[in-house]
Short mmCIF file of C-alpha atoms and ligand atoms in Angstrom, two decimals:
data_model
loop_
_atom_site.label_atom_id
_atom_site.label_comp_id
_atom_site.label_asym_id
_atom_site.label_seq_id
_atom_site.Cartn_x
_atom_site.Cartn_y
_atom_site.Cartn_z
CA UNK U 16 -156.02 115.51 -35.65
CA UNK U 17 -156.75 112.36 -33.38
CA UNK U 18 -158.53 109.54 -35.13
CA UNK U 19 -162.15 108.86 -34.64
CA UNK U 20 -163.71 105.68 -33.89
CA UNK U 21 -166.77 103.98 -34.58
CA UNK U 22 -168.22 101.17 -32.94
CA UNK U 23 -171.31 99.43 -34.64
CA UNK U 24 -170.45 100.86 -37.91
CA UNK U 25 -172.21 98.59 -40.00
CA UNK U 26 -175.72 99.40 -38.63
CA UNK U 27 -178.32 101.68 -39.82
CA UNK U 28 -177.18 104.77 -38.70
CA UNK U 29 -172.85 103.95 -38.88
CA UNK U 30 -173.45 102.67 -42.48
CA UNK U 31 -174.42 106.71 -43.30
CA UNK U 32 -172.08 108.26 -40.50
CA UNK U 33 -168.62 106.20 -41.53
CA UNK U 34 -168.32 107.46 -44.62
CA UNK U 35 -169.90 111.39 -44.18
CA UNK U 36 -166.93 111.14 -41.29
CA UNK U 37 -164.59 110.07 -43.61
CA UNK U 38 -165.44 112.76 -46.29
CA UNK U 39 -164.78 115.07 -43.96
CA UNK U 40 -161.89 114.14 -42.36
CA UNK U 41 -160.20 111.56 -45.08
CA UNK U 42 -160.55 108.31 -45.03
CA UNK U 43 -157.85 106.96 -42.88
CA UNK U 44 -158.96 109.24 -39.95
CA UNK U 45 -162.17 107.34 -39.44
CA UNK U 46 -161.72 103.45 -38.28
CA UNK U 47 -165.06 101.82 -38.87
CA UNK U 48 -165.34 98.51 -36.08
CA UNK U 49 -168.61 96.14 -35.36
CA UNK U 50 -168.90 92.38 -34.90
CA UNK U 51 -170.01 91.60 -37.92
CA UNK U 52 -167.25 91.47 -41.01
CA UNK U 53 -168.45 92.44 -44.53
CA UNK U 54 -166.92 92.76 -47.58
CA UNK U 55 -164.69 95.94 -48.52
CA UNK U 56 -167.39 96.73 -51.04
CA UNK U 57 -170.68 96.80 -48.39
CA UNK U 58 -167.97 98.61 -46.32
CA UNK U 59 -168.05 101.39 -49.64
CA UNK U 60 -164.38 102.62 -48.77
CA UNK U 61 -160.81 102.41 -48.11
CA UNK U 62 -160.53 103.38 -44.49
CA UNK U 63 -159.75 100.97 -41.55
CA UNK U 64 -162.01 98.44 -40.34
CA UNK U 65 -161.40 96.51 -37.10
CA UNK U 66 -163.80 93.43 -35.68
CA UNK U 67 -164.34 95.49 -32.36
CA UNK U 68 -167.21 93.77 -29.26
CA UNK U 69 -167.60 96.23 -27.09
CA UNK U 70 -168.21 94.37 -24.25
CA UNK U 71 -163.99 93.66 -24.48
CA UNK U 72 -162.38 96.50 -22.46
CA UNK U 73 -158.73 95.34 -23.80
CA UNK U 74 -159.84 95.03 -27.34
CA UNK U 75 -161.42 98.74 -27.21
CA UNK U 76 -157.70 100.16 -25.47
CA UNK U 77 -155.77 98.15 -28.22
CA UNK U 78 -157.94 99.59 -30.86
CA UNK U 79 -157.85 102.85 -29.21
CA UNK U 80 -153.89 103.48 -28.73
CA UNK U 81 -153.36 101.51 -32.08
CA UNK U 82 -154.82 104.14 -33.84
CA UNK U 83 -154.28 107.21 -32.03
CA UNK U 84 -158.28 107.57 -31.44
CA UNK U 85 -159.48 110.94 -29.93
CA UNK U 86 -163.00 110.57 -30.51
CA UNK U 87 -165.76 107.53 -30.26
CA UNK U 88 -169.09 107.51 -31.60
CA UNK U 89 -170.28 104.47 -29.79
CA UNK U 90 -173.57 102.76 -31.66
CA UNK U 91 -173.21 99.27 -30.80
CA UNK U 92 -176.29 98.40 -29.17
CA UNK U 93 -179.31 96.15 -29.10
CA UNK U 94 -182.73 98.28 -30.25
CA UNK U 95 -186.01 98.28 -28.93
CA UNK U 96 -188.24 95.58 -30.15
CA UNK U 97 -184.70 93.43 -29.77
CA UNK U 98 -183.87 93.96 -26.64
CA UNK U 99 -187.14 93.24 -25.28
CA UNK U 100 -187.07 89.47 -26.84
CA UNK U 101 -183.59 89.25 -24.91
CA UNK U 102 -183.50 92.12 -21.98
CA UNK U 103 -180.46 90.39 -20.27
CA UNK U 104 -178.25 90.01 -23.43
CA UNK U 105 -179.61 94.14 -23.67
CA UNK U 106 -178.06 94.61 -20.47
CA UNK U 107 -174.81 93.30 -21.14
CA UNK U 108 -174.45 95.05 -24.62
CA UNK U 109 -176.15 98.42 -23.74
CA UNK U 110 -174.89 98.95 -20.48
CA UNK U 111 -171.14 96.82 -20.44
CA UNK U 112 -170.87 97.93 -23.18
CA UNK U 113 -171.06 101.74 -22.82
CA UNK U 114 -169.17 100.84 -19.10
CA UNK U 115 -165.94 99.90 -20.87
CA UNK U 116 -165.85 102.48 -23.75
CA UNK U 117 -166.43 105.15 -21.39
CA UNK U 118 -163.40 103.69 -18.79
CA UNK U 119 -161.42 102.84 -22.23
CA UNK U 120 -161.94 106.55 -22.88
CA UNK U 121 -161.41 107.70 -19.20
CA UNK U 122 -157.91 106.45 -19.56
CA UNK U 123 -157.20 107.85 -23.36
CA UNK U 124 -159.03 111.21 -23.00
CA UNK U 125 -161.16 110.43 -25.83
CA UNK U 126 -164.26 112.53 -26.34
CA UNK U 127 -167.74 110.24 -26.95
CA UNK U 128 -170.81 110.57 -28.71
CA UNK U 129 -173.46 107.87 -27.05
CA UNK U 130 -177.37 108.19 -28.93
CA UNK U 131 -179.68 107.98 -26.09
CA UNK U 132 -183.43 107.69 -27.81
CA UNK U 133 -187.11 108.88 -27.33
CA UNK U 134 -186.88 104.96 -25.74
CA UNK U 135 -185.97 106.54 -22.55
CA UNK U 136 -189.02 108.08 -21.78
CA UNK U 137 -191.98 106.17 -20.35
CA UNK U 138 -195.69 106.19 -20.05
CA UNK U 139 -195.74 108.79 -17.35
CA UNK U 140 -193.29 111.17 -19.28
CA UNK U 141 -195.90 114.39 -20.78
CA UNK U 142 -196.15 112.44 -24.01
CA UNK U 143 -196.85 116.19 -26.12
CA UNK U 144 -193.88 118.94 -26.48
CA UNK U 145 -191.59 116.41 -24.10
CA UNK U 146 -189.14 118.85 -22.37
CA UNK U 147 -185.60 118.10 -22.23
CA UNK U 148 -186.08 117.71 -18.69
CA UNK U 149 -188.59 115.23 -17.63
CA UNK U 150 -189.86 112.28 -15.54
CA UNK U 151 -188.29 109.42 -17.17
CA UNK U 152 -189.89 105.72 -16.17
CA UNK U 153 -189.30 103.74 -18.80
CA UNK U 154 -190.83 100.46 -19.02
CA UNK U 155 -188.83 98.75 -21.53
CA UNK U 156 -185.36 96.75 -21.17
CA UNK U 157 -183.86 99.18 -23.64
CA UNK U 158 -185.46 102.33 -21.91
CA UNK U 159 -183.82 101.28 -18.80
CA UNK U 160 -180.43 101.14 -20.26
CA UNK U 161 -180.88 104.24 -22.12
CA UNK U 162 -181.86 106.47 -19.00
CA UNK U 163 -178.97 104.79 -17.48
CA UNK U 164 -176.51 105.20 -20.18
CA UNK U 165 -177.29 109.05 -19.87
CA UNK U 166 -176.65 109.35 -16.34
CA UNK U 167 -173.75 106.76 -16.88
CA UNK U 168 -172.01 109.34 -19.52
CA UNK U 169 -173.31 112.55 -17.25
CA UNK U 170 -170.73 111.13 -14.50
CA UNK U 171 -167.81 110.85 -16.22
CA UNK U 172 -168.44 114.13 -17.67
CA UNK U 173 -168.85 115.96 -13.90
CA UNK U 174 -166.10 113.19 -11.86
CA UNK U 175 -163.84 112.47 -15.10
CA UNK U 176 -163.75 115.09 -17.37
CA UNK U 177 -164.19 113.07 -20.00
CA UNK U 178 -166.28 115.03 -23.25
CA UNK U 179 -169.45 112.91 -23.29
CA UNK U 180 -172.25 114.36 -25.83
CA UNK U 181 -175.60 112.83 -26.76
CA UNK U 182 -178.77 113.10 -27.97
CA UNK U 183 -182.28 111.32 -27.77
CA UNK U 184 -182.66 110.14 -31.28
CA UNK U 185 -186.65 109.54 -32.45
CA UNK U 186 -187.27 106.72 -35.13
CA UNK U 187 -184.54 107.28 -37.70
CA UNK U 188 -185.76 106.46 -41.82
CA UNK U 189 -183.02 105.72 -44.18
CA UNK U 190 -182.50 103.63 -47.27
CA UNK U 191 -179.15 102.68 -47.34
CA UNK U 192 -178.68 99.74 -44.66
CA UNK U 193 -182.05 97.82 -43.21
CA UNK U 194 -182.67 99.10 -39.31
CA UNK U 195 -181.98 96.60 -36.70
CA UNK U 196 -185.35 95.65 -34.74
CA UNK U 197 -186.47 98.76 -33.68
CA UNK U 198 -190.85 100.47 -33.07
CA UNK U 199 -190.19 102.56 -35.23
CA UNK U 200 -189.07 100.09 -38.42
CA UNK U 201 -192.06 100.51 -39.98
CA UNK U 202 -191.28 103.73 -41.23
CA UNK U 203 -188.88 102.54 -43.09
CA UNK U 204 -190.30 98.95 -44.39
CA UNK U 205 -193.23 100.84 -45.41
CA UNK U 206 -191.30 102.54 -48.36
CA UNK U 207 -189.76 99.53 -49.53
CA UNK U 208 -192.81 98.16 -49.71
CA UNK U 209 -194.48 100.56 -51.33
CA UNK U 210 -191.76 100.50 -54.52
CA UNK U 211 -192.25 96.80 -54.41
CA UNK U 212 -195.73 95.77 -54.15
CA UNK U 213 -198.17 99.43 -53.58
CA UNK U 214 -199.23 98.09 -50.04
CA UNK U 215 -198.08 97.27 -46.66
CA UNK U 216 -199.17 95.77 -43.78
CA UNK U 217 -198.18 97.98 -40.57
CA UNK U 218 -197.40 96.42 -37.11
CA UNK U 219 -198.49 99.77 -35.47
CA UNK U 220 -201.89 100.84 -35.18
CA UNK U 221 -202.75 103.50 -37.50
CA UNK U 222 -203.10 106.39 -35.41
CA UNK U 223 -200.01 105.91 -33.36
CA UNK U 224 -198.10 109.58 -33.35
CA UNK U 225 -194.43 109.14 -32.85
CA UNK U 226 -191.14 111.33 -33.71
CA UNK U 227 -189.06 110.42 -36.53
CA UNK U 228 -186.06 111.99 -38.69
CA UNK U 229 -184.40 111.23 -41.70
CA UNK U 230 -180.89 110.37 -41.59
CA UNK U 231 -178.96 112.95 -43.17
CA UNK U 232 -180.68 115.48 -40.58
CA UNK U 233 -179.16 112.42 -38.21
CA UNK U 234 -176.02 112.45 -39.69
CA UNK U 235 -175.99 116.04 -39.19
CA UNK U 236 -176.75 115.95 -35.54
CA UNK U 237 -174.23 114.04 -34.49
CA UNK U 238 -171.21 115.90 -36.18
CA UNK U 239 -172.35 119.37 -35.18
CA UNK U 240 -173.08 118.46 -31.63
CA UNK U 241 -169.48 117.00 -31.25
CA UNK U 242 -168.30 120.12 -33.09
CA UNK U 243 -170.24 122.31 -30.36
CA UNK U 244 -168.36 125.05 -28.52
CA UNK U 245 -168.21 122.91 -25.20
CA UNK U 246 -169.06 126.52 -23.13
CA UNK U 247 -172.52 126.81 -24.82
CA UNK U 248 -173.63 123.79 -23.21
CA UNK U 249 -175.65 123.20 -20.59
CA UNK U 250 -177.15 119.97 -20.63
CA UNK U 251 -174.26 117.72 -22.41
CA UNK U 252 -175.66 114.47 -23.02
CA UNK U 253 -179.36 113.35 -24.13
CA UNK U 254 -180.54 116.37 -26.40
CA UNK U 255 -184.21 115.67 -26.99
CA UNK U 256 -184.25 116.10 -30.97
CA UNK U 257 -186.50 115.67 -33.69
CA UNK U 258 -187.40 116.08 -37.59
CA UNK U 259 -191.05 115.51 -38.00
CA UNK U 260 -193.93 113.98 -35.93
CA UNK U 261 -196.69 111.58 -38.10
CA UNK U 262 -198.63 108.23 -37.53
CA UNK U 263 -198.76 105.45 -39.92
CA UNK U 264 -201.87 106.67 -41.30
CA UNK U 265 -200.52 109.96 -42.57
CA UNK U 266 -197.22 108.96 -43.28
CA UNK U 267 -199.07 106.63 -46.05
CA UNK U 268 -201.69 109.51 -46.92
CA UNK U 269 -198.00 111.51 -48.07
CA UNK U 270 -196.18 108.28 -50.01
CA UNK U 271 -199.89 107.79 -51.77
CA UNK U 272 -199.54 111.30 -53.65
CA UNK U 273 -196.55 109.30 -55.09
CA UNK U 274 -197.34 106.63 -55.62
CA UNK U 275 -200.51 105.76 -56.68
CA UNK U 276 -203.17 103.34 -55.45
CA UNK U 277 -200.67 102.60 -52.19
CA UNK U 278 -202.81 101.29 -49.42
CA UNK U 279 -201.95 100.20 -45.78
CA UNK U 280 -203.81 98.21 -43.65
CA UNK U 281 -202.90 96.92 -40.07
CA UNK U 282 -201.87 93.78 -38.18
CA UNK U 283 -201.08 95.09 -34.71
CA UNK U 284 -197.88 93.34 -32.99
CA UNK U 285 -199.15 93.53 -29.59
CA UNK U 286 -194.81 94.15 -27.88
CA UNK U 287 -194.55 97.18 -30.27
CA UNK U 288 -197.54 98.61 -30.08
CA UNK U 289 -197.29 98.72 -25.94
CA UNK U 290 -193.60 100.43 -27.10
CA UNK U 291 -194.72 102.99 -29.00
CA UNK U 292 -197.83 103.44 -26.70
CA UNK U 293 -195.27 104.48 -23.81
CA UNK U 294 -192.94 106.82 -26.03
CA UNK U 295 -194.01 110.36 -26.51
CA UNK U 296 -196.15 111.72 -29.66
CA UNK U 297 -193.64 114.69 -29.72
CA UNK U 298 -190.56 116.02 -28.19
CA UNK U 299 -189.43 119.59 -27.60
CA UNK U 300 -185.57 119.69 -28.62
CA UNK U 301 -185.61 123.48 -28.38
CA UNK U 302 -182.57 122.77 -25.78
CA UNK U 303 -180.54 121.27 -28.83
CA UNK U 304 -181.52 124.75 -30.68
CA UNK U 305 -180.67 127.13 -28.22
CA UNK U 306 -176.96 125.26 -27.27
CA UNK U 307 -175.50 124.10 -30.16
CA UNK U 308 -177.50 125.62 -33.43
CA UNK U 309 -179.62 122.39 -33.96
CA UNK U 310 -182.21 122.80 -37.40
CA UNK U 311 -182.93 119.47 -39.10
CA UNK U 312 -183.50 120.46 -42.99
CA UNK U 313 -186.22 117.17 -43.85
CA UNK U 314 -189.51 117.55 -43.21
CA UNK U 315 -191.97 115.23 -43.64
CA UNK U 316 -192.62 115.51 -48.12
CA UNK U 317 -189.37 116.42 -48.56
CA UNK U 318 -188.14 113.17 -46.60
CA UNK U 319 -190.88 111.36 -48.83
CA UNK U 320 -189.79 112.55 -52.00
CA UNK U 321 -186.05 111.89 -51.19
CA UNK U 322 -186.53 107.81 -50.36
CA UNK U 323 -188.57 107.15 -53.04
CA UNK U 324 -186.30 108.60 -55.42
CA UNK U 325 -183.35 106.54 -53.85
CA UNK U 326 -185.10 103.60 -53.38
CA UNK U 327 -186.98 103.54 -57.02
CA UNK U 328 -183.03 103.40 -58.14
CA UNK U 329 -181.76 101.44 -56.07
CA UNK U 330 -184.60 98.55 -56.41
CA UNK U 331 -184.76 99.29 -60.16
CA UNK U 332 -187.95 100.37 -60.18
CA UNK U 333 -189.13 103.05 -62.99
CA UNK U 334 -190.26 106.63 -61.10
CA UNK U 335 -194.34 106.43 -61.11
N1 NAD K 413 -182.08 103.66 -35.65
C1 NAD K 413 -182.88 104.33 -34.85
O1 NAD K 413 -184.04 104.63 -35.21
C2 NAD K 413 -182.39 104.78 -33.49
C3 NAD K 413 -183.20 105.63 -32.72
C4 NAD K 413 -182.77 106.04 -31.46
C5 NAD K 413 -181.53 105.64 -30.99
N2 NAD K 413 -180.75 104.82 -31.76
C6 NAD K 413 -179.46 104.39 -31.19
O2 NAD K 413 -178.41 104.58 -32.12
C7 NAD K 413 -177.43 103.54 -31.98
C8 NAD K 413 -177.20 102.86 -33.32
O3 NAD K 413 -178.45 102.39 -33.79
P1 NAD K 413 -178.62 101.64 -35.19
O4 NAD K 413 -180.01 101.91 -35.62
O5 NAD K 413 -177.49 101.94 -36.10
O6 NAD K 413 -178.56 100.13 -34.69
P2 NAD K 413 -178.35 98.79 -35.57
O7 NAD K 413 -179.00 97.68 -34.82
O8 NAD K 413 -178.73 99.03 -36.97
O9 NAD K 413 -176.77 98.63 -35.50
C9 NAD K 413 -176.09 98.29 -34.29
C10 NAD K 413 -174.76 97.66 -34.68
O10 NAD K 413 -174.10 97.28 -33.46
C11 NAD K 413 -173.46 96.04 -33.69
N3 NAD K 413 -173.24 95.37 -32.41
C12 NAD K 413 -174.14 94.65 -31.68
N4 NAD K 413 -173.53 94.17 -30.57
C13 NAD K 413 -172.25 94.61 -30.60
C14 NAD K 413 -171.14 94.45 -29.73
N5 NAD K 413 -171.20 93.70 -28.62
N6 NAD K 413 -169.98 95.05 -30.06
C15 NAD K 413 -169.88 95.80 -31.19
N7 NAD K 413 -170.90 95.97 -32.07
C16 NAD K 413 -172.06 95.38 -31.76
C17 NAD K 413 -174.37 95.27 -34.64
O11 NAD K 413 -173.65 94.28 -35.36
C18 NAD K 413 -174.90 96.39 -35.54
O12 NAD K 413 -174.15 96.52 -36.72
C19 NAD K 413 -177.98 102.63 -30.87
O13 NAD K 413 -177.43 103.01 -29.63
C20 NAD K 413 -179.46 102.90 -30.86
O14 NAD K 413 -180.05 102.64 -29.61
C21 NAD K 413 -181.15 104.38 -32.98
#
């Protein structure tokens, strides 16, 4: 088997999908790359890690035929909230960057896994039951580049050949690395602070429905859709997929039951809110079901349940 290659490994989602790679494929199959360097321990294993910017074609190829890679899960990117404080850095990352991994794997006959995101539809999108195939008008720096990094990996699938596969990630809650700038952090700094202090103050307004998942359903996503029988499907890149659906408001009605006395209240950041205002309430991923099997196993009070637990140990707080 080829080796597999991930590129913004140390972020919140390839912190959890380097090492369920490496479980199952052993741990010198999987190189882990990013631009940050960490310590072997925050890396939490053995296999390789390589400082990898993807905006460096030759640095990707060197990486690529060093290792004998076969596969890329490509992550490096600037999120949401981010990339609207600096859209033309966004650009360069999110779009130059996808450019050269999908030439770098033109040339090697790599296969690529590229997360598009609910970010890539816009206000004029049907905002309930989103079908996989919509209008898409984003209005956001990062929408742009992630309706364009879907076409981008649809061409080289129908001109190249090459095995692109994606999907349209919602807001993804996890508890093992912080996420990086996203709308839809405050589904995740709402636990914390919850185990912490029994309140939080939400950036979103309370009633603001948007889709969400929690990372091992994630996790899960990816590796099956890049294990799909190619022939089953039909639409390739950008699955529309999705755990749950919930505002702030009831998301904090479910962590109150437990923990007790938690309260929210609001201070509305003005950039996310007009975000999430122009992202769907819920998608319809019942494309991902029908062509490759997809069936996320969290919903919303098992997620709940499952952070707390993890995060109560690994803050050192005492279960309430
Ligand atoms: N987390 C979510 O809720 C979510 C939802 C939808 C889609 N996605 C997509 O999934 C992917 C990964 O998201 P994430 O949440 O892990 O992001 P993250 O911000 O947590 O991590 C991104 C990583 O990319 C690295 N990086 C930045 N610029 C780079 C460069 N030039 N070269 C190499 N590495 C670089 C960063 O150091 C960081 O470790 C992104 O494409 C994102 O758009 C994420």
């Amino acid at each position: 088997m080829k080796r597999i290659l991930i590129t913004g490994a140390l972020g919140q989602i390839g912190s959890e999908l380097v090492p369920a790679l490496r479980a199952r494929y052993g741990d010198d199959r999987v190189v882990a790359s990013d631009i940050r360097m960490v310590s072997r321990e925050e890396l939490g294993g053995d296999g390789p890690f390589e400082f990898l910017d993807c905006t460096r074609a030759k640095r990707i190829q060197e990486v690529v035929r060093r290792y004998d890679v076969g596969t890329v899960y490509h992550l490096a990117a600037l999120l949401s909230a981010v990339a609207e404080q600096k859209p033309q850095v966004a650009w360069d990352i999110n779009m130059g960057g996808l450019y050269r991994v999908l030439e770098v794997a033109r040339e090697n006959r790599c296969a690529v896994f590229v997360p598009s995101s609910i970010g890539a539809f816009g206000p004029s999108t049907p905002p309930d039951h989103t079908p996989q195939d919509t209008i898409q008008r984003p209005t956001t720096m990062y929408g742009v580049t992630k309706v364009a990094g879907e076409l981008l990996c649809d061409y080289y699938h129908l001109r190249f050949g090459v095995d692109t596969r994606g999907v349209r990630f919602p807001g993804i809650v996890s508890h093992t690395a912080p996420p990086g700038g996203g709308t839809t952090d405050y589904a995740v700094d709402i636990f914390y602070e919850a185990v912490r202090h029994g309140r939080y103050t939400c950036f979103l307004d309370g009633d603001t429905s948007l889709d969400m998942m929690y990372m091992p359903d994630a996790v899960k996503a990816m590796i099956e859709l890049m294990e799909a029988d190619a022939a089953r499907l039909v639409h390739r890149n950008a699955f529309n997929v999705t755990g749950m659906q919930f505002t702030p408001e009831v998301l904090a009605a479910e962590i109150a039951k437990h923990v007790p006395g938690f309260t929210i209240d609001y201070q509305v950041d003005p950039v996310r809110q007009a975000i999430a205002d122009s992202w769907p309430n819920s998608l319809n991923d019942s494309a991902a079901r029908e062509e490759w099997g997809w069936s996320p196993d969290y919903d919303l009070s098992a997620m709940v349940v499952d952070m707390l637990e993890n995060l109560r140990a690994k803050l050192g707080r005492g279960a309430a």
